[in-house]
Coordinates of C-alpha atoms and ligand atoms in Angstrom, one line a residue:
X1105 CA -12.3 6.2 16.2
X1106 CA -13.9 9.9 15.7
X1107 CA -12.0 13.7 16.1
X1108 CA -14.5 16.5 17.6
X1109 CA -17.2 12.6 17.6
X1110 CA -17.4 13.0 14.1
X1111 CA -16.3 9.0 13.2
X1112 CA -13.3 8.2 11.6
X1113 CA -12.8 4.4 11.4
X1114 CA -16.0 2.5 12.3
X1115 CA -16.5 -1.2 11.5
X1116 CA -12.5 -1.6 11.6
X1117 CA -11.8 -5.3 11.5
X1118 CA -8.8 -6.2 10.5
X1119 CA -6.2 -9.1 11.9
X1120 CA -2.4 -9.8 10.5
X1121 CA -0.9 -12.8 10.7
X1122 CA 2.3 -13.9 12.2
X1123 CA 5.0 -13.6 9.5
X1124 CA 2.2 -11.6 6.8
X1125 CA 2.7 -7.9 5.3
X1126 CA -0.1 -6.9 4.9
X1127 CA -1.3 -3.2 3.3
X1128 CA -3.7 -1.0 3.5
X1129 CA -4.5 1.2 0.2
X1130 CA -6.5 4.4 0.8
X1131 CA -6.0 8.2 -0.1
X1132 CA -5.4 10.7 1.6
X1133 CA -7.8 12.0 4.5
X1134 CA -8.7 8.3 5.1
X1135 CA -7.9 7.6 8.6
X1136 CA -5.1 4.9 7.1
X1137 CA -2.8 7.1 10.3
X1138 CA -5.6 6.4 12.7
X1139 CA -5.4 3.2 12.4
X1140 CA -2.3 2.9 12.9
X1141 CA -2.4 5.1 15.7
X1142 CA -5.2 2.9 17.8
X1143 CA -3.1 -0.4 16.6
X1144 CA -0.7 1.6 18.7
X1145 CA -2.2 2.8 20.7
X1146 CA -1.1 6.8 20.5
X1147 CA -4.9 6.7 20.5
X1148 CA -7.8 5.5 22.8
X1149 CA -10.6 4.1 19.9
X1150 CA -14.1 5.0 21.2
X1151 CA -15.2 1.5 21.1
X1152 CA -13.6 -1.5 19.8
X1153 CA -10.3 -3.2 20.7
X1154 CA -6.5 -4.7 20.3
X1155 CA -5.8 -7.8 20.5
X1156 CA -2.7 -9.5 20.0
X1157 CA -2.8 -14.0 20.3
X1158 CA -6.1 -13.1 21.7
X1159 CA -4.7 -10.3 24.9
X1160 CA -6.9 -7.7 25.5
X1161 CA -4.4 -4.7 24.6
X1162 CA -6.1 -1.7 24.3
X1163 CA -6.2 0.0 27.7
X1164 CA -2.0 -1.2 27.7
X1165 CA 0.9 2.1 27.0
X1166 CA 2.8 2.1 23.5
X1167 CA 6.3 1.0 24.8
X1168 CA 4.5 -1.9 25.9
X1169 CA 3.1 -3.7 23.0
X1170 CA 5.8 -4.9 21.7
X1171 CA 4.7 -2.3 18.3
X1172 CA 7.4 -0.9 16.1
X1173 CA 6.1 2.8 14.5
X1174 CA 7.9 3.6 11.5
X1175 CA 6.7 7.7 10.2
X1176 CA 6.9 8.6 6.8
X1177 CA 8.5 11.3 7.6
X1178 CA 11.1 8.9 9.7
X1179 CA 11.1 11.5 13.0
X1180 CA 14.9 11.4 12.9
X1181 CA 16.8 13.1 15.9
X1182 CA 18.8 15.3 13.8
X1183 CA 20.8 16.3 16.8
X1184 CA 22.2 12.7 17.3
X1185 CA 24.2 9.9 15.0
X1186 CA 22.9 7.0 13.5
X1187 CA 24.1 4.9 16.6
X1188 CA 22.2 7.6 18.6
X1189 CA 19.1 7.8 17.0
X1190 CA 19.0 3.0 16.6
X1191 CA 19.4 3.1 20.1
X1192 CA 17.0 5.3 21.6
X1193 CA 14.0 3.5 22.3
X1194 CA 16.8 0.5 23.6
X1195 CA 18.2 3.4 25.9
X1196 CA 15.0 4.3 27.4
X1197 CA 14.4 0.1 28.3
X1198 CA 16.8 0.6 29.9
X1199 CA 19.9 -2.4 27.8
X1200 CA 22.8 -1.6 28.7
X1201 CA 25.6 -0.1 25.9
X1202 CA 27.4 -3.3 25.3
X1203 CA 24.4 -4.8 24.3
X1204 CA 22.9 -2.0 22.3
X1205 CA 26.4 -2.0 20.8
X1206 CA 25.9 -4.6 19.6
X1207 CA 21.9 -4.6 18.9
X1208 CA 22.6 -1.0 16.8
X1209 CA 24.8 -3.2 14.6
X1210 CA 23.1 -5.9 13.5
X1211 CA 20.1 -3.0 13.2
X1212 CA 22.3 -1.7 10.7
X1213 CA 23.8 -4.2 8.8
X1214 CA 19.7 -6.1 8.9
X1215 CA 19.3 -2.7 6.6
X1216 CA 22.2 -2.5 4.9
X1217 CA 23.6 0.0 6.5
X1218 CA 26.5 -1.4 8.4
X1219 CA 28.9 1.5 9.5
X1220 CA 26.8 3.9 9.1
X1221 CA 27.2 4.1 13.5
X1222 CA 29.3 7.8 13.1
X1223 CA 27.3 9.1 10.8
X1224 CA 25.0 12.2 11.7
X1225 CA 21.5 11.7 10.6
X1226 CA 21.8 15.2 8.4
X1227 CA 24.7 13.6 5.5
X1228 CA 22.3 11.5 4.6
X1229 CA 20.2 11.2 1.6
X1230 CA 16.5 9.6 1.7
X1231 CA 16.3 7.2 1.3
X1232 CA 19.6 6.4 4.0
X1233 CA 17.3 8.0 6.2
X1234 CA 14.2 6.3 6.0
X1235 CA 16.0 2.9 6.5
X1236 CA 17.6 4.4 10.2
X1237 CA 14.3 5.4 10.8
X1238 CA 13.7 1.1 9.4
X1239 CA 16.6 0.5 11.8
X1240 CA 15.5 1.9 14.5
X1241 CA 12.3 0.2 14.8
X1242 CA 13.8 -3.1 14.4
X1243 CA 16.4 -2.6 17.2
X1244 CA 13.1 -3.5 20.2
X1245 CA 12.6 -6.8 18.0
X1246 CA 8.4 -5.3 17.6
X1247 CA 5.9 -8.3 17.4
X1248 CA 4.5 -6.6 14.6
X1249 CA 6.0 -3.6 12.5
X1250 CA 4.0 -0.8 11.6
X1251 CA 4.8 1.7 8.6
X1252 CA 3.2 4.6 8.1
X1253 CA 4.2 5.4 4.6
X1254 CA 7.4 5.3 4.8
X1255 CA 8.5 5.5 1.4
X1256 CA 5.8 8.4 0.8
X1257 CA 8.3 11.2 0.3
X1258 CA 11.3 10.0 -2.1
X1259 CA 11.2 10.2 -5.6
X1260 CA 9.9 7.3 -7.9
X1261 CA 12.6 6.1 -8.8
X1262 CA 14.0 5.8 -5.6
X1263 CA 10.4 5.0 -4.0
X1264 CA 10.0 1.8 -6.3
X1265 CA 13.5 0.9 -5.1
X1266 CA 13.2 0.8 -1.5
X1267 CA 9.9 -1.0 -1.8
X1268 CA 11.9 -3.4 -3.5
X1269 CA 14.2 -4.4 -0.4
X1270 CA 11.8 -3.3 1.7
X1271 CA 9.1 -6.2 0.7
X1272 CA 12.8 -8.4 0.7
X1273 CA 13.6 -7.3 4.7
X1274 CA 9.9 -8.6 6.1
X1275 CA 10.0 -11.8 4.2
X1276 CA 13.2 -12.4 5.6
X1277 CA 12.9 -10.7 8.7
X1278 CA 9.2 -12.9 9.0
X1279 CA 7.5 -10.5 11.4
X1280 CA 4.0 -9.0 10.7
X1281 CA 4.3 -5.8 9.6
X1282 CA 1.0 -3.5 9.2
X1283 CA 2.5 -1.2 6.5
X1284 CA 0.2 2.2 5.6
X1285 CA 0.5 3.3 1.3
X1286 CA -2.0 5.7 -0.5
X1287 CA 0.6 4.3 -4.5
X1288 CA -1.5 1.1 -5.4
X1289 CA 2.0 -0.4 -7.5
X1290 CA 3.7 -0.1 -3.2
X1291 CA 1.0 -1.8 -2.6
X1292 CA 0.6 -4.6 -5.3
X1293 CA 4.4 -4.9 -4.9
X1294 CA 4.9 -6.1 -1.4
X1295 CA 1.1 -6.9 0.4
X1296 CA 0.9 -11.0 1.5
X1297 CA -3.2 -9.1 1.1
X1298 CA -4.3 -5.8 1.1
X1299 CA -7.2 -3.9 2.7
X1300 CA -8.7 -1.1 0.9
X1301 CA -10.1 1.5 3.4
X1302 CA -13.5 4.2 1.7
X1303 CA -14.9 5.9 4.1
X1304 CA -13.7 5.0 7.5
X1305 CA -13.7 1.3 6.8
X1306 CA -12.5 -1.5 4.9
X1307 CA -14.2 -2.4 1.5
X1308 CA -12.3 -5.0 0.3
X1309 CA -9.8 -7.1 2.0
X1310 CA -7.6 -10.2 0.2
X1311 CA -5.0 -11.0 -1.5
X1312 CA -3.5 -8.8 -4.8
X1313 CA -5.2 -11.0 -6.9
X1314 CA -8.0 -11.1 -5.0
X1315 CA -8.7 -7.4 -4.5
X1316 CA -7.3 -7.3 -8.4
X1317 CA -9.9 -9.7 -9.9
X1318 CA -13.1 -8.3 -7.8
X1319 CA -12.6 -5.6 -6.0
X1320 CA -16.0 -5.7 -4.8
X1321 CA -16.6 -1.1 -5.0
X1322 CA -16.1 1.5 -7.5
X1323 CA -13.8 2.9 -4.4
X1324 CA -11.7 -0.7 -3.8
X1325 CA -11.2 -1.1 -7.8
X1326 CA -9.9 2.9 -8.1
X1327 CA -7.8 2.8 -4.9
X1328 CA -6.1 -0.4 -6.6
X1329 CA -5.4 1.6 -10.0
X1330 CA -8.4 0.2 -12.4
X1331 CA -9.1 2.9 -14.8
X1332 CA -12.2 0.8 -16.7
X1333 CA -15.2 1.4 -14.6
X1334 CA -18.0 2.1 -17.1
X1335 CA -21.7 3.3 -16.4
X1336 CA -24.5 1.1 -17.5
X1337 CA -28.1 2.5 -17.7
X1338 CA -31.3 1.7 -16.5
X1339 CA -31.3 -1.4 -18.9
X1340 CA -27.8 -2.2 -17.7
X1341 CA -26.1 -1.5 -21.3
X1342 CA -23.8 1.0 -22.5
X1343 CA -21.4 1.7 -25.5
X1344 CA -20.2 -2.4 -25.9
X1345 CA -23.8 -3.7 -24.9
X1346 CA -25.3 -5.9 -22.6
X1347 CA -23.1 -5.6 -19.9
X1348 CA -25.8 -5.8 -16.8
X1349 CA -29.7 -6.2 -15.9
X1350 CA -29.8 -2.8 -14.8
X1351 CA -28.6 0.2 -14.1
X1352 CA -24.6 0.4 -12.2
X1353 CA -21.2 0.8 -12.9
X1354 CA -19.2 -2.6 -13.9
X1355 CA -14.9 -2.5 -14.1
X1356 CA -13.4 -3.8 -17.2
X1357 CA -10.2 -5.8 -16.2
X1358 CA -7.5 -4.7 -18.0
X1359 CA -6.3 -7.8 -18.3
X1360 CA -8.8 -9.0 -20.1
X1361 CA -8.8 -6.6 -22.8
X1362 CA -6.3 -7.1 -26.0
X1363 CA -6.6 -5.5 -28.7
X1364 CA -7.2 -7.3 -32.3
X1365 CA -8.0 -7.2 -35.5
X1366 CA -10.8 -4.8 -36.9
X1367 CA -13.4 -7.2 -37.8
X1368 CA -12.1 -8.9 -34.2
X1369 CA -14.6 -8.1 -30.7
X1370 CA -16.3 -4.4 -31.4
X1371 CA -15.2 -2.5 -33.5
X1372 CA -13.0 0.8 -32.1
X1373 CA -10.0 3.2 -32.9
X1374 CA -7.3 4.1 -31.4
X1375 CA -7.6 8.2 -29.5
X1376 CA -4.4 7.5 -27.7
X1377 CA -1.5 5.7 -26.9
X1378 CA 0.4 5.8 -23.4
X1379 CA 2.4 3.9 -21.5
X1380 CA 2.6 2.2 -17.5
X1381 CA 6.1 1.3 -16.5
X1382 CA 6.8 1.0 -19.8
X1383 CA 4.4 -1.1 -21.4
X1384 CA 2.3 0.6 -23.7
X1385 CA -1.5 1.4 -22.7
X1386 CA -4.2 2.2 -26.3
X1387 CA -7.1 4.3 -25.0
X1388 CA -9.1 2.8 -28.2
X1389 CA -13.4 4.6 -28.6
X1390 CA -16.1 2.9 -29.1
X1391 CA -19.4 5.7 -29.8
X1392 CA -18.2 8.1 -27.3
X1393 CA -16.9 4.8 -24.6
X1394 CA -13.0 4.9 -24.3
X1395 CA -11.4 2.1 -22.9
X1396 CA -8.1 1.4 -22.3
X1397 CA -5.6 -1.9 -23.2
X1398 CA -2.8 -3.2 -22.9
X1399 CA -1.3 -3.7 -26.4
X1400 CA 1.5 -6.3 -26.4
X1401 CA 3.7 -5.4 -28.3
X1402 CA 5.3 -8.8 -29.8
X1403 CA 2.6 -9.7 -31.5
X1404 CA 1.5 -5.6 -33.3
X1405 CA 1.8 -2.3 -32.5
X1406 CA -1.4 0.4 -32.5
X1407 CA -0.8 4.0 -34.1
X1408 CA -3.7 6.6 -33.7
X1409 CA -6.3 6.9 -35.0
X1410 CA -6.3 2.9 -36.5
X1411 CA -9.1 0.8 -36.7
X1412 CA -8.9 -1.8 -33.9
X1413 CA -11.2 -4.9 -32.5
X1414 CA -11.5 -4.4 -28.9
X1415 CA -11.4 -8.0 -27.8
X1416 CA -12.9 -9.7 -24.2
X1417 CA -12.8 -12.4 -22.6
X1418 CA -15.3 -13.8 -20.7
X1419 CA -14.1 -12.6 -17.1
X1420 CA -13.5 -9.2 -18.4
X1421 CA -17.1 -7.6 -16.5
X1422 CA -16.7 -7.6 -13.0
X1423 CA -19.7 -5.8 -11.5
X1424 CA -19.1 -3.0 -8.5
X1425 CA -21.1 -1.9 -5.9
X1426 CA -20.8 2.0 -5.3
Ligands
ADP2655 P1 -5.2 9.6 6.2 O1 -3.2 8.7 7.5 O2 -5.7 8.2 5.7 O3 -4.2 10.2 6.2 P2 -6.4 10.2 8.9 O4 -6.3 9.0 9.7 O5 -4.4 11.0 9.3 O6 -5.8 9.6 7.2 O7 -6.8 11.2 9.3 C1 -7.9 10.6 8.8 C2 -9.6 11.9 9.0 O8 -9.6 12.8 9.8 C3 -8.4 13.0 8.6 O9 -9.9 14.2 8.5 C4 -8.2 14.0 9.6 O10 -8.2 15.1 8.8 C5 -8.7 13.5 10.5 N1 -7.6 13.1 11.7 C6 -6.4 13.5 12.1 N2 -6.5 13.6 13.0 C7 -6.9 14.1 13.5 C8 -6.4 15.0 14.9 N3 -5.8 15.1 15.8 N4 -7.5 15.7 14.8 C9 -9.1 16.0 13.9 N5 -9.6 15.8 12.8 C10 -8.1 14.7 13.0
MG2656 MG1 -1.9 9.1 6.9

């Protein structure tokens, strides 16, 4: 894929299995939407192919591919009611009125909007509008469902609730799904596999545990929400000691770090505390290196200024490539 001669994506190789939810994770502008649009047939790739069960769809028009696409802005038709929106593709496909109404009711039930047929779309909440957009895609019984940051415009608490609901729904439908987001929490909540996209290529792909434990690149580690990326000098050293054989960046996995009593592990001082989803995080200083460490408050609390020990598990240090 290229715009103005500049390639946006290259060498992307991605497979989605039946019933599998693959999440494409990456920052804004990295080419996520372009990739979805290429799979959907809305953009024509300069090179590469789109295959389904071995069949080459690269030259097939969008509407014949049997793929559903849900956008961030929902793209609902404001002048139609909910039923009119959900039925839109079915009418285009020439389905008879009775079959259409049946399919609309079933799709609305799937997303928990039974009886919404007659509602005007401009009276819907953001979450309801999102679910109508999802119902519209599901009505056409797609073999692959693609969701392009479908929850991006909603506020955080609603987004978290809908993410959980969407996960349950995708599992129940057993559909192949390709879900795009820049939010690592959303990716971990939904994915069977996560593909981290950066600079037009897939940096890392694997199960949530695989990519979290070993992100591979600095970019992927940041996208996945890792916070402790530590630079090493020519001798592989940093304030924590020798963590590698030469210069580079390593990741300290927060799940392998803990705060101990002074004297345990490496001497550190608590510089600040914060919370992630309610769980306390201590920002400890070792020399001038800040490391963020989850705190198990059922064992002990920490306060700013406390001297503590930074305890690192045997698998805490993960080398990264640039
Ligand atoms: P993402 O969805 O990850 O935010 P996009 O796929 O939308 O990223 O865009 C990838 C890159 O391609 C960006 O640099 C964007 O500016 C550029 N781009 C997207 N669509 C077009 C277009 N129609 N014409 C020119 N450049 C585009
Ligand atoms: Mg996009």
